Short mmCIF file of C-alpha atoms in Angstrom, two decimals:
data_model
loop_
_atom_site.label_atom_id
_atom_site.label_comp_id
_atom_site.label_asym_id
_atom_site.label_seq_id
_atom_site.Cartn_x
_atom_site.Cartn_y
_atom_site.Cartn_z
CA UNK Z 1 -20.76 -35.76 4.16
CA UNK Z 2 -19.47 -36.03 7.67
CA UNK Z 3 -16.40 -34.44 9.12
CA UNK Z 4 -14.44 -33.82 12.22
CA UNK Z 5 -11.29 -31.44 13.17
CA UNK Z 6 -8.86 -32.65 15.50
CA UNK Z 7 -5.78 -31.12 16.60
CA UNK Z 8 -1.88 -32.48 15.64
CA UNK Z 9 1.12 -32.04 16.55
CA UNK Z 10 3.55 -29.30 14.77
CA UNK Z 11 0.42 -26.78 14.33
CA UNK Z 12 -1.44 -29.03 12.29
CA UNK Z 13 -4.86 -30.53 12.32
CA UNK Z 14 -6.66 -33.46 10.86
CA UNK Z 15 -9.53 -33.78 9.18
CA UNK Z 16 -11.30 -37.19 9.60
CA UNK Z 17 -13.98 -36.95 6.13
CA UNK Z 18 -16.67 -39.80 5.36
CA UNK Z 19 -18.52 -39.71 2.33
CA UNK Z 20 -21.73 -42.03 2.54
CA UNK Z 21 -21.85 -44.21 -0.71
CA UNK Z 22 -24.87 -42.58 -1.85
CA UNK Z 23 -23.80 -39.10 -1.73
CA UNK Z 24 -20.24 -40.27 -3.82
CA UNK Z 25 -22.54 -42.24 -6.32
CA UNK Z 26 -23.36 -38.82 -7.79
CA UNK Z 27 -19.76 -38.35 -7.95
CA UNK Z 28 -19.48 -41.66 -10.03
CA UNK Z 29 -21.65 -40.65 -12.42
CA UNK Z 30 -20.10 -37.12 -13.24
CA UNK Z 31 -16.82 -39.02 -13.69
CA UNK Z 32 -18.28 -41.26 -16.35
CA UNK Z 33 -20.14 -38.60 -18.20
CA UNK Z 34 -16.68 -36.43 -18.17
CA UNK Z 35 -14.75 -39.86 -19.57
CA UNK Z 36 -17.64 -40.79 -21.84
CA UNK Z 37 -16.68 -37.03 -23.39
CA UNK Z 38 -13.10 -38.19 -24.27
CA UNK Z 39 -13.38 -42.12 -25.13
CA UNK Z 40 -14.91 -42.13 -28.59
CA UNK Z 41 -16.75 -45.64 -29.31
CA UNK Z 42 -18.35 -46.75 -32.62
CA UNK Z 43 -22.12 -45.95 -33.23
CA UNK Z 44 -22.28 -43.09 -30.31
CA UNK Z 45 -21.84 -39.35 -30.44
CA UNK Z 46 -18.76 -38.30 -27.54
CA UNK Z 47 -20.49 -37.90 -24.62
CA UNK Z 48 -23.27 -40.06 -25.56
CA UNK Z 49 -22.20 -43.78 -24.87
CA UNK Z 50 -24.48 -45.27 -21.91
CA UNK Z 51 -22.18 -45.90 -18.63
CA UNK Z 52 -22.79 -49.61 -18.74
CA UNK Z 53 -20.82 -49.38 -22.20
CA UNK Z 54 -17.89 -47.58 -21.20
CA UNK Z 55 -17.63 -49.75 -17.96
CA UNK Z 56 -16.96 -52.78 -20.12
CA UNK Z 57 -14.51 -51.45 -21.72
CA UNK Z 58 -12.52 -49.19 -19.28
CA UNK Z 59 -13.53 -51.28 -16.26
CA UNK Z 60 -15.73 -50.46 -13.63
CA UNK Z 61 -13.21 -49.36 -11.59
CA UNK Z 62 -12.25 -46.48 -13.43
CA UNK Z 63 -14.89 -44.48 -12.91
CA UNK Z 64 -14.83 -44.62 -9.22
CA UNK Z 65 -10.99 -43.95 -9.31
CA UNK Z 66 -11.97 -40.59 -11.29
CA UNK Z 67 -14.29 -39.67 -8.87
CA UNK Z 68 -11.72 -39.87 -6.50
CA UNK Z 69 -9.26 -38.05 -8.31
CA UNK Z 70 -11.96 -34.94 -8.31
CA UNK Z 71 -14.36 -35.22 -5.60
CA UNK Z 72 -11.53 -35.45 -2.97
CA UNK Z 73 -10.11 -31.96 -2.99
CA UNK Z 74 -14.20 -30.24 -3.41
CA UNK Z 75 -15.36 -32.15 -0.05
CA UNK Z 76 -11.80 -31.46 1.62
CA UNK Z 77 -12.74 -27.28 1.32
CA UNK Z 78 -16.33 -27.93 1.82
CA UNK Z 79 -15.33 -29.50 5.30
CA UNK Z 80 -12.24 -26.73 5.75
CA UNK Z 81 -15.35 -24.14 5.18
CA UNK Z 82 -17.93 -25.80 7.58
CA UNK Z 83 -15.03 -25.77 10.06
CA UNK Z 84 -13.71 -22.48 9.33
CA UNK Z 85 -10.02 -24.45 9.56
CA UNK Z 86 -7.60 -21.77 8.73
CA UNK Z 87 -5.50 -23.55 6.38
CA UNK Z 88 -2.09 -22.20 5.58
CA UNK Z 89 -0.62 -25.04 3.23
CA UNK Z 90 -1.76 -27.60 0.96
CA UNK Z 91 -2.99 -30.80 2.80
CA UNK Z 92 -1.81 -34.47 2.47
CA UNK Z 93 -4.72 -36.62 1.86
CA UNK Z 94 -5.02 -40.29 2.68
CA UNK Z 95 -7.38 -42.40 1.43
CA UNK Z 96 -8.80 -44.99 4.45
CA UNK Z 97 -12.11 -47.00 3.28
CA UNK Z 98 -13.89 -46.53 -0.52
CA UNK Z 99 -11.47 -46.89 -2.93
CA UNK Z 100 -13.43 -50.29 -4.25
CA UNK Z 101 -16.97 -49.58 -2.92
CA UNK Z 102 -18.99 -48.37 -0.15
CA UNK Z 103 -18.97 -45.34 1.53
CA UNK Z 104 -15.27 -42.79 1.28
CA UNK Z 105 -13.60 -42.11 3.99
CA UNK Z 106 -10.31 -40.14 4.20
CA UNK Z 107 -8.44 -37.99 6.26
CA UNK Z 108 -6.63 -34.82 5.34
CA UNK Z 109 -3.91 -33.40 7.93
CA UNK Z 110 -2.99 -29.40 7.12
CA UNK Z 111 -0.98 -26.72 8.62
CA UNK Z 112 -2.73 -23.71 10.22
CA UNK Z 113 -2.24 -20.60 11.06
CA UNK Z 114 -0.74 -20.68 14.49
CA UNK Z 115 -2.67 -19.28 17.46
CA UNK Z 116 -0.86 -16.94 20.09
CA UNK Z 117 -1.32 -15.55 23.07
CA UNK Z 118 0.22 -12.44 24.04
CA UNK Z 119 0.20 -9.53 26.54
CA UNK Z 120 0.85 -5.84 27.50
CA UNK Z 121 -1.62 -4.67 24.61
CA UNK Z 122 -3.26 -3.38 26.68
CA UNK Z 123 -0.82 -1.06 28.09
CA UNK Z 124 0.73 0.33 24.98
CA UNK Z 125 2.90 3.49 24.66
CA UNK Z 126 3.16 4.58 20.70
CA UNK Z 127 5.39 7.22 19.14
CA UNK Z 128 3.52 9.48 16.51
CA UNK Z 129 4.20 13.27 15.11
CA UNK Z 130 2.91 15.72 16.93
CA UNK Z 131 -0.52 17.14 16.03
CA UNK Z 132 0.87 20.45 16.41
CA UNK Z 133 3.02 22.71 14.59
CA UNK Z 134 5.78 24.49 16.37
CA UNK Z 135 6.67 28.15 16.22
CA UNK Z 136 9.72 27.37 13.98
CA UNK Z 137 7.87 25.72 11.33
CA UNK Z 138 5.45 28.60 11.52
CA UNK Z 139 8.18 31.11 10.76
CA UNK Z 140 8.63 28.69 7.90
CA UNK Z 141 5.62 29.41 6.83
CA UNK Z 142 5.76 33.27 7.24
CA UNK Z 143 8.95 33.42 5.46
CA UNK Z 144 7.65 31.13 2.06
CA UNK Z 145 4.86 33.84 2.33
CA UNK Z 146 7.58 36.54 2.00
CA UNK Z 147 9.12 35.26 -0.61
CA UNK Z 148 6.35 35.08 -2.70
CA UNK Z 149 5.97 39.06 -1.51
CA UNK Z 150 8.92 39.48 -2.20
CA UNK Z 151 10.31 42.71 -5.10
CA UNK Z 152 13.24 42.82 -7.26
CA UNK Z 153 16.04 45.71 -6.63
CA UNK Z 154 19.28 46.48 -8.67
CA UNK Z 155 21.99 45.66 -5.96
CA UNK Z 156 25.48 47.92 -6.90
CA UNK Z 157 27.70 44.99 -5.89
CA UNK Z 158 29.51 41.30 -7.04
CA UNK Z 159 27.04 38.83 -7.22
CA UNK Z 160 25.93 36.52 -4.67
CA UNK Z 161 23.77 33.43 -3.82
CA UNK Z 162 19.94 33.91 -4.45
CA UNK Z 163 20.54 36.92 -6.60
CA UNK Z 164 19.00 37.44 -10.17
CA UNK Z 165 21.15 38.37 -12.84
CA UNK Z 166 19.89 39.40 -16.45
CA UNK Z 167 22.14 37.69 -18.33
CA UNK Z 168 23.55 36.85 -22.56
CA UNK Z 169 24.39 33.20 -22.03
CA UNK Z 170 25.60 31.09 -25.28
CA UNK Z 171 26.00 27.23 -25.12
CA UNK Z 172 28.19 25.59 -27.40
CA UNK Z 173 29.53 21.87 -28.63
CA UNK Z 174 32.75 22.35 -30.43
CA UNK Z 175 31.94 25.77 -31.95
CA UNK Z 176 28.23 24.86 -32.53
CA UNK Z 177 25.18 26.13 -30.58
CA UNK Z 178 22.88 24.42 -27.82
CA UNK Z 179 19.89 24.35 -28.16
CA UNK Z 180 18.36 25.95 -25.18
CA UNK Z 181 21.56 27.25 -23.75
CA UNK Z 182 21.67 30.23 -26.27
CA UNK Z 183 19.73 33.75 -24.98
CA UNK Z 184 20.03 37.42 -24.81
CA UNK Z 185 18.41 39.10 -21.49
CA UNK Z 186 18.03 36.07 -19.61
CA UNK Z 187 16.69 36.51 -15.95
CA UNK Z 188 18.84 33.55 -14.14
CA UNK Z 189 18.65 32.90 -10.32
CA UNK Z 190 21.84 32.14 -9.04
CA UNK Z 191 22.22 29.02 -7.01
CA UNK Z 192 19.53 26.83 -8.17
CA UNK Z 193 21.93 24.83 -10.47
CA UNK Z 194 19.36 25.25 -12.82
CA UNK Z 195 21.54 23.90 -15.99
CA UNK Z 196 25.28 23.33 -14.76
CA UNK Z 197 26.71 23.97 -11.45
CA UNK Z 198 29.44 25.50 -13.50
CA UNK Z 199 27.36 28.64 -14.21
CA UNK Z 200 26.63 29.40 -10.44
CA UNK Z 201 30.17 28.70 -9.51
CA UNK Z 202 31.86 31.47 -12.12
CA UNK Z 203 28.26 34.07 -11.87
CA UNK Z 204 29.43 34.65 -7.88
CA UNK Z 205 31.42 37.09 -6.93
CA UNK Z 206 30.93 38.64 -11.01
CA UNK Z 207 29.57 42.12 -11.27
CA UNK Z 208 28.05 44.24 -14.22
CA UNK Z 209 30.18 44.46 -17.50
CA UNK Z 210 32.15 40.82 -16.87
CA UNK Z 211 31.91 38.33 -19.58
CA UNK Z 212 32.76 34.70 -18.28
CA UNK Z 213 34.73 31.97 -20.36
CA UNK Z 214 34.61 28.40 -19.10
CA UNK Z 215 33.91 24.88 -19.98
CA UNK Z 216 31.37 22.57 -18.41
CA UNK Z 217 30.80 18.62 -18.18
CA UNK Z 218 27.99 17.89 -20.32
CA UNK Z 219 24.70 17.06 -18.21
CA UNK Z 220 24.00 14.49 -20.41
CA UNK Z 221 26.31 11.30 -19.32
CA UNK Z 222 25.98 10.14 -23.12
CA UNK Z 223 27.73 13.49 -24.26
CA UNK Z 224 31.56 13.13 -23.99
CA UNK Z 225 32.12 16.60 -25.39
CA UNK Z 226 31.85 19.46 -22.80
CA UNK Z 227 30.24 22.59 -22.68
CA UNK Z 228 31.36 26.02 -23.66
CA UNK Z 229 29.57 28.70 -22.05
CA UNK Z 230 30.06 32.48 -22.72
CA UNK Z 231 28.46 34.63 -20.07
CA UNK Z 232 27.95 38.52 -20.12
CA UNK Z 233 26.16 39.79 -16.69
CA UNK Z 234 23.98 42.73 -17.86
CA UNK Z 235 22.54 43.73 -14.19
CA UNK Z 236 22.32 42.47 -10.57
CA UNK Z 237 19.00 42.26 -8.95
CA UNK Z 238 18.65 41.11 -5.29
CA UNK Z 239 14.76 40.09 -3.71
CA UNK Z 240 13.95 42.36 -1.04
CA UNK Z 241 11.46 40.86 1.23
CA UNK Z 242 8.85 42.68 3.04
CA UNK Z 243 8.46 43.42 6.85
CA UNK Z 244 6.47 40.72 9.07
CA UNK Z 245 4.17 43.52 9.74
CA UNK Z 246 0.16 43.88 9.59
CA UNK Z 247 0.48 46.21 6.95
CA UNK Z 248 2.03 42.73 5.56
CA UNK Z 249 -0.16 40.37 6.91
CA UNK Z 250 -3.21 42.45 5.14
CA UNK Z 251 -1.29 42.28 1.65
CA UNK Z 252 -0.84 38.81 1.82
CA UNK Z 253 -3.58 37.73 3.08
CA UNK Z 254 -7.50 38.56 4.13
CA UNK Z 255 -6.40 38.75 8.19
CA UNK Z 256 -5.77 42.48 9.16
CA UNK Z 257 -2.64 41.54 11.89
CA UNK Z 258 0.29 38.76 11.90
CA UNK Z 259 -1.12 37.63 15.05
CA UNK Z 260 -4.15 36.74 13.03
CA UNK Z 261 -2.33 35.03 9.94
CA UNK Z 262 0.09 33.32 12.43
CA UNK Z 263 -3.19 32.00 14.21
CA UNK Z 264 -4.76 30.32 11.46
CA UNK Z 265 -1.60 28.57 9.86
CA UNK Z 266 -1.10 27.23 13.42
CA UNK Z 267 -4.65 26.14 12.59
CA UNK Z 268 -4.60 24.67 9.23
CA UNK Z 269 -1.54 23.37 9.94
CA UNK Z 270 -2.67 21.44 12.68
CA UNK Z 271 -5.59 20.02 10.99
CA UNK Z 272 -2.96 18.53 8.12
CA UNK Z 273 -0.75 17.20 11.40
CA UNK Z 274 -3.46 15.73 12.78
CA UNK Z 275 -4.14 13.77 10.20
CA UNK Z 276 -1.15 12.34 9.59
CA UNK Z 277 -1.20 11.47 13.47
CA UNK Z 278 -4.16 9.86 13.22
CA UNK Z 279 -2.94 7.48 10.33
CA UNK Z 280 0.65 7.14 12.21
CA UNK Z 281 -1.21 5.87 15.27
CA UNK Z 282 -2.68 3.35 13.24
CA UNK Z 283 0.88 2.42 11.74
CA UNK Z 284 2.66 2.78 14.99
CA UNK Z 285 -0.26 0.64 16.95
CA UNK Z 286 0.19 -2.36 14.20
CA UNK Z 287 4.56 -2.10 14.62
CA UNK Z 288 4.11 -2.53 18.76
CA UNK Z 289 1.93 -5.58 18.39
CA UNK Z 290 4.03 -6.91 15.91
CA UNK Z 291 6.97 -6.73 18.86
CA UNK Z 292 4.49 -8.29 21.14
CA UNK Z 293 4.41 -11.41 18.98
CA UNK Z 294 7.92 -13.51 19.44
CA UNK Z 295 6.24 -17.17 18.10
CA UNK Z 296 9.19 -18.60 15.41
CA UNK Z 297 6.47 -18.22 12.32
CA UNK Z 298 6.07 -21.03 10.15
CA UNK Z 299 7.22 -21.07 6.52
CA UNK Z 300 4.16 -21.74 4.37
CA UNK Z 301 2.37 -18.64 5.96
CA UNK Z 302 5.27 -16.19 5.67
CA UNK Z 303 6.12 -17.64 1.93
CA UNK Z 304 2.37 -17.01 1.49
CA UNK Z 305 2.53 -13.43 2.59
CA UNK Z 306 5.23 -12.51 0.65
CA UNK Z 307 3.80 -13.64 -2.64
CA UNK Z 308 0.35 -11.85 -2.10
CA UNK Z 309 3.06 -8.62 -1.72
CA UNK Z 310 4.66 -8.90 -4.59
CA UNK Z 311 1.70 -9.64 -7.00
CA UNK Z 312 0.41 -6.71 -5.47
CA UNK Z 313 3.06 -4.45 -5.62
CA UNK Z 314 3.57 -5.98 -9.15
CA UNK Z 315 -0.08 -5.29 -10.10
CA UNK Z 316 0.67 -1.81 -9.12
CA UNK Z 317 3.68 -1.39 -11.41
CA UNK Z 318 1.79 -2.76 -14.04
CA UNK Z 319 -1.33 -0.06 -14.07
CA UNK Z 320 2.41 2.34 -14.40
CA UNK Z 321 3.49 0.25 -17.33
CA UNK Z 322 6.29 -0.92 -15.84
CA UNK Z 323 7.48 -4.39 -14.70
CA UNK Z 324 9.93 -6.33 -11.18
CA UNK Z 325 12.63 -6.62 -14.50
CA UNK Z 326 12.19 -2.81 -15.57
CA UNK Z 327 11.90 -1.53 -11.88
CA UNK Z 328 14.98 -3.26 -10.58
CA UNK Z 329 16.71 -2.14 -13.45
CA UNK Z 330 15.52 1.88 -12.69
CA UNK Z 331 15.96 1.30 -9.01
CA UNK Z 332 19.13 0.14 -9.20
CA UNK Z 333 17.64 -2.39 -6.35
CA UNK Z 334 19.41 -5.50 -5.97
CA UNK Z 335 17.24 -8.52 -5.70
CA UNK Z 336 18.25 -10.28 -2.91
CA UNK Z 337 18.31 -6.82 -0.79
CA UNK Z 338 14.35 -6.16 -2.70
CA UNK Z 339 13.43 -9.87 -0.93
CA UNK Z 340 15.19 -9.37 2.68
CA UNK Z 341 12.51 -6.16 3.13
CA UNK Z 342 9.61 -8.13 1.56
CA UNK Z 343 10.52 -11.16 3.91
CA UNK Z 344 10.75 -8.51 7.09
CA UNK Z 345 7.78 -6.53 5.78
CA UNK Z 346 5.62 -9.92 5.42
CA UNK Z 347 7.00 -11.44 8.89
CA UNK Z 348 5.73 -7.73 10.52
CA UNK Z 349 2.77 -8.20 8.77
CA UNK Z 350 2.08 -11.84 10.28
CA UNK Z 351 2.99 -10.81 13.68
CA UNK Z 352 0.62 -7.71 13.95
CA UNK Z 353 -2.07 -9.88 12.28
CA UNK Z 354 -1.28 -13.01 14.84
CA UNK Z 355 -1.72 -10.22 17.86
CA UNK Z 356 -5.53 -8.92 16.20
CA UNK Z 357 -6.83 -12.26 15.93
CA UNK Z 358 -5.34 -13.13 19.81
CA UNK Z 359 -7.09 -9.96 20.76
CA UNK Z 360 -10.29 -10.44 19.02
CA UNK Z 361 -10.58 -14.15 21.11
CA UNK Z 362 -9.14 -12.33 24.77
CA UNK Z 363 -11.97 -9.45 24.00
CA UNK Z 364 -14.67 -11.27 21.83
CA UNK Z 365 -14.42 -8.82 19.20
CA UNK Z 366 -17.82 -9.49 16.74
CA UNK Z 367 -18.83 -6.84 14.00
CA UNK Z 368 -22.22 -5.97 14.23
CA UNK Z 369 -24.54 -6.20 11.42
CA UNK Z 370 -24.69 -2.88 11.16
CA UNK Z 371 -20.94 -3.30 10.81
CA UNK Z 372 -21.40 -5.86 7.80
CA UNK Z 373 -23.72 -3.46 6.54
CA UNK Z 374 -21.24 -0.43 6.29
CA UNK Z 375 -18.82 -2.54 5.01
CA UNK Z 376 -21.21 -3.58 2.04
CA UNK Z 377 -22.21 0.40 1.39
CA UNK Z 378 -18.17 0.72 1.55
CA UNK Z 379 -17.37 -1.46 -0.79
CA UNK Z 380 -20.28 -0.65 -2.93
CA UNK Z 381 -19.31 3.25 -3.30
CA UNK Z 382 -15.48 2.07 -4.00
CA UNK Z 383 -16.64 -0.10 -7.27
CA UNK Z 384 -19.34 2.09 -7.85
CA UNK Z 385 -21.91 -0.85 -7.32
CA UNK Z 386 -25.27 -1.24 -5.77
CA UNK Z 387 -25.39 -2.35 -2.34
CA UNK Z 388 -27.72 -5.29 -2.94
CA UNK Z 389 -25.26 -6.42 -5.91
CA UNK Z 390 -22.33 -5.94 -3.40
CA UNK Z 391 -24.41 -8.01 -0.45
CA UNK Z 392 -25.56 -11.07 -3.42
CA UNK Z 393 -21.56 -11.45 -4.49
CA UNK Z 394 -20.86 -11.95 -0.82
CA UNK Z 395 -23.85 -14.19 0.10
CA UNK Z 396 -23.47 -16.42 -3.17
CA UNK Z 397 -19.96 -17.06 -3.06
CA UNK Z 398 -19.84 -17.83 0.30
CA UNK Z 399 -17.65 -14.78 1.34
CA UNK Z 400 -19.53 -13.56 4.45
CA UNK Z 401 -17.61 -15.45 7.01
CA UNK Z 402 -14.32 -13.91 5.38
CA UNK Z 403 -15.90 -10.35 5.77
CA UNK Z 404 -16.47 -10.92 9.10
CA UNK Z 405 -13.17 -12.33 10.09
CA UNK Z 406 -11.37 -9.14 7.80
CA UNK Z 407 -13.92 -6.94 9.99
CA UNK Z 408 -13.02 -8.33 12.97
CA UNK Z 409 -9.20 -7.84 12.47
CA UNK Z 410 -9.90 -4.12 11.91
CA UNK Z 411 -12.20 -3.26 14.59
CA UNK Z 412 -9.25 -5.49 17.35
CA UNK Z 413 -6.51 -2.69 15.80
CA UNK Z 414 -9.28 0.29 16.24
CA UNK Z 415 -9.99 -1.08 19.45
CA UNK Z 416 -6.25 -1.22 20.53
CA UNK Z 417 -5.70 2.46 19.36
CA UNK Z 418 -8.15 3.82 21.42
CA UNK Z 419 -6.28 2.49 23.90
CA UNK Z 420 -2.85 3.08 23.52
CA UNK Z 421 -0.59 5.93 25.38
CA UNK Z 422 0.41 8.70 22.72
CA UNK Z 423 4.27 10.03 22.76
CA UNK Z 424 5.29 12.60 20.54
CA UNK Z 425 8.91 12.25 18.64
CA UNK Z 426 10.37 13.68 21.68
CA UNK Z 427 8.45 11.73 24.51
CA UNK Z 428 5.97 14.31 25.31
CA UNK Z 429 2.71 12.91 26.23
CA UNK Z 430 -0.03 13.82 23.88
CA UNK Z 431 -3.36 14.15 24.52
CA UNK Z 432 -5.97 12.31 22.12
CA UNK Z 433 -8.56 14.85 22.54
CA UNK Z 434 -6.12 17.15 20.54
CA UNK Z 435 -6.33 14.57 17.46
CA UNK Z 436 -10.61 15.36 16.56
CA UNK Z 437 -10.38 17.16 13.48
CA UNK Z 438 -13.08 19.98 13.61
CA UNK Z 439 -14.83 20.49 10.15
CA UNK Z 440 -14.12 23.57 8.85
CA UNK Z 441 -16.93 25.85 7.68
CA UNK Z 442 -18.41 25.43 4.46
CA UNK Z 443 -17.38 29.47 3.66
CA UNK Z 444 -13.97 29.26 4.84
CA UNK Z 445 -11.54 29.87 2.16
CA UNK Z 446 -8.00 28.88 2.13
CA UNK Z 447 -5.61 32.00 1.78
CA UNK Z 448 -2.82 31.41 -0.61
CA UNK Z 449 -0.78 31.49 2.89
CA UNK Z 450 -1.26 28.14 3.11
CA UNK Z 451 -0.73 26.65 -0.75
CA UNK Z 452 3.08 25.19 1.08
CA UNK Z 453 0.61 22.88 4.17
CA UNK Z 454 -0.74 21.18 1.23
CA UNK Z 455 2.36 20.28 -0.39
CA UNK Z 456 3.63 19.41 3.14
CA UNK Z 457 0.96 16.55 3.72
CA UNK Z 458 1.54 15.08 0.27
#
C-alpha cells in the first residue's frame, strides 16, 4: 500500500491511497471465504464451497465489491497511522480506479485537528493561593485547639448561644411519642439546630426551673403534622476556654511555649498550602493558555470532547450506583444548564490542549526514553502490572506513538509552569522557591493541634 497526505481547504486533508492488485487479491479471497460462510450450496459444508463455485453463482464481481466494502476503512487507518494524521471526524471516501480489476486506488479527505499558533506563553502571570498561612488563620487554629481544651462551668444566668443545657425534652405527634425526641438529662448545645431550630429559638434567654411549650414544623417534609415539644431546663453550663499561655501550649501539645506550637502550625500548614499551590499552578497555567487560544474551534472536535466527558463522568457515577437520570433528578440540575458547562468545560479543554501541542512544535518538546520508561513503571504500579506486560500492551497494539504524543502534552504544560510569574489572590508576587515541599522526618509526629489542616486540604 502506498499513500500520500496533502493539505485542503477548511482544515482538512486528503489522503491519496493505492492498493497494488496483488496486495487487494488477499483481500478478495477473505471476502469469499466470509460469503462462502453464509451462502449454503448443495453437497458442501458452509464455509467449504471452492471460490470458483460461489463465483458462478454470485458473480465474480461480488467478491471484489466485498472486499471493498471491508478492506477500505482497515488501509484508510493503516495510512492515518503511518501518517500520524490527526483525524477528528469520520472521512468521506471515494473510490477512483479498482472497483472492476487492477490495482485500488481511493482517496479519503478528513477533518483534523486544527493547528495554532499563539504567543505570550512565555510571559505568563498566574493567580494561585498563597503557600502560606496568615496569622489570622493561625489564631484559627489556636482557638479550634481551645475548644477542644475547653471545661464545662454552671453559668447562674438565662441561657445563651453556645451554652449546654441538661435538659427533659419530650417529642410528640398528636399526643404520641417520637422516637428519638423523648429523654431525661439530656446534655443539648444550644445553637447547633441539632433537631429543630424551634428548640434553640425558645432554650435562649430560658433559665433553670422553666418548662417550654411550643410546636414545631416537622423536619420531615412528608410529615404534615407538627411537633410538640415539652422542654424542662435542669442546669446551664457555659465552656470556659483556657488561656493562650505555655502552660497551655504544653497541655495541648508536646511544644513547651505558644511561640513553639504557633511555629509549627505555620509549618504544617504551609506544607498542606503548598500543595494545593502546586496543583493550582497547574490548573491556573492550563486556564491562561486556554485564553491564549482565540481560533473559532470546529464542531466534530468539541462534540468529541464533550462525549469522552460525559462517559467519563458517567462511568464515575456508575462505580456510585447512580445514573445522568438519577443524578439530575438529586441535583436538581437542569439539562440544558448540565450541557452549557460541559460545552465550556470541553471548549477550555481544546484550547489549553491546542496551546501544548503549539508549544511542543515552537520548543521541540520530545520525551526521553527514560521518559517512556517512567511512564510504563507509572502505569504499571497504577494497575498493579508488570512493567514488561505494561511495555508489550503498548508495543503490540501500536500505542507507543500515542504515549508519546500524551507525554509530550504534559511535559509542554510542566515546561510552561516553570515558567510562569506566580501572584497570590491579592497580587503579591510569590516566590517559587517557597513552593519545595521539605520531607518531613520519618520521627516527626503530628500533634492533635493539627487534626483541623487535614480536614482543611480535603
Amino acid at each position: 500500500m502506498k499513500a500520500s497526505v496533502e493539505p485542503e481547504e477548511g482544515n482538512k486533508v486528503k489522503l491519496s491511497i493505492e492498493v497494488d492488485e496483488q496486495e487487494f487479491e488477499s483481500d478478495i479471497e477473505a471476502a469469499w471465504k466470509r460469503l462462502a460462510k453464509q451462502v449454503r450450496m448443495k453437497g458442501f459444508r458452509p464455509g467449504k464451497a471452492p471460490r470458483s463455485l460461489l463465483e458462478r453463482q454470485l458473480g465474480a464481481g461480488v467478491g471484489r465489491e466485498e472486499a471493498l466494502r471491508e478492506g477500505l476503512p482497515d488501509y484508510y487507518a493503516q495510512a492515518v497511522r503511518e501518517h500520524e494524521v490527526d483525524v477528528i471526524a469520520p472521512p468521506k471516501i471515494d473510490i477512483t480506479g479498482g472497483q472492476e480489476e487492477g490495482p485500488v486506488t481511493f482517496e479519503a479527505v478528513v477533518e483534523v485537528r486544527p493547528i495554532v499558533e499563539i504567543s505570550g506563553y512565555e510571559s505568563l502571570t498566574v493567580t494561585i493561593p498563597s503557600p502560606f498561612a496568615s496569622e489570622e488563620e493561625i489564631d484559627a487554629q489556636i482557638e479550634r485547639l481551645r475548644q477542644q481544651f475547653g471545661e464545662l462551668a454552671v453559668a447562674e444566668r438565662p441561657v445563651v448561644d453556645g451554652d449546654f443545657v441538661t435538659i427533659d425534652i419530650a417529642g410528640t405527634v398528636d399526643g404520641e411519642p417520637v422516637e428519638g425526641l423523648t429523654a431525661d438529662d439530656y446534655l443539648y448545645e444550644v445553637g447547633r439546630g441539632a433537631v429543630v431550630a424551634d428548640i434553640d429559638e425558645h432554650l435562649v434567654g430560658a433559665v433553670v426551673g422553666d418548662v417550654l411549650e411550643f410546636d414545631a414544623e416537622h423536619p420531615d417534609p412528608d410529615e404534615d403534622e407538627p411537633l410538640s415539644f415539652r422542654i424542662e431546663v435542669k442546669e446551664i453550663k457555659e465552656k470556659v476556654l483556657p488561656d493562650v499561655d505555655d502552660d497551655f501550649a504544653n497541655e495541648a501539645s508536646e511544644f513547651a511555649t505558644v511561640a513553639e506550637l504557633r511555629a509549627d502550625l505555620a509549618n504544617r500548614m504551609a506544607m498542606v498550602r503548598k500543595a494545593q499551590s502546586l496543583m493550582a499552578l497547574q490548573d491556573a497555567t492550563a486556564a491562561a493558555l486556554a485564553e491564549l487560544v482565540t481560533d473559532d474551534l470546529p464542531e466534530p472536535l468539541v462534540a468529541q470532547e464533550m462525549e469522552g466527558r460525559i462517559q467519563d463522568f458517567a462511568m464515575r457515577l456508575e462505580a456510585q450506583g447512580m445514573d445522568l437520570a438519577r443524578w439530575f433528578e438529586m441535583t436538581d440540575t437542569p439539562q440544558e444548564q448540565f450541557v452549557a458547562q460541559l460545552k465550556d468545560a470541553a471548549e477550555s479543554g481544546i484550547r489549553t490542549n491546542l496551546a501544548l501541542r503549539a508549544i511542543v512544535l515552537a520548543e521541540s518538546i520530545e520525551p526521553s526514553d527514560e521518559d517512556i520508561e517512567a511512564e510504563y513503571a507509572r502505569l504499571a504500579e497504577q494497575h498493579e502490572m508488570d512493567v514488561d506486560d505494561v511495555r508489550g500492551q503498548f508495543e503490540r497494539n501500536d500505542a507507543v506513538r500515542g504515549l508519546r504524543s500524551d507525554l509530550r502534552i504534559r511535559l509542554a504544560l510542566d515546561w510552561v509552569a516553570e515558567r510562569v510569574s506566580l501572584v497570590d489572590d491579592e497580587g503579591v508576587a510569590i516566590d517559587r522557591a517557597s513552593l519545595e515541599i521539605e520531607a518531613p522526618a520519618a520521627d516527626d509526629e503530628a500533634p492533635e493541634a493539627t487534626s483541623s489542616d487535614e480536614e482543611d486540604a480535603e
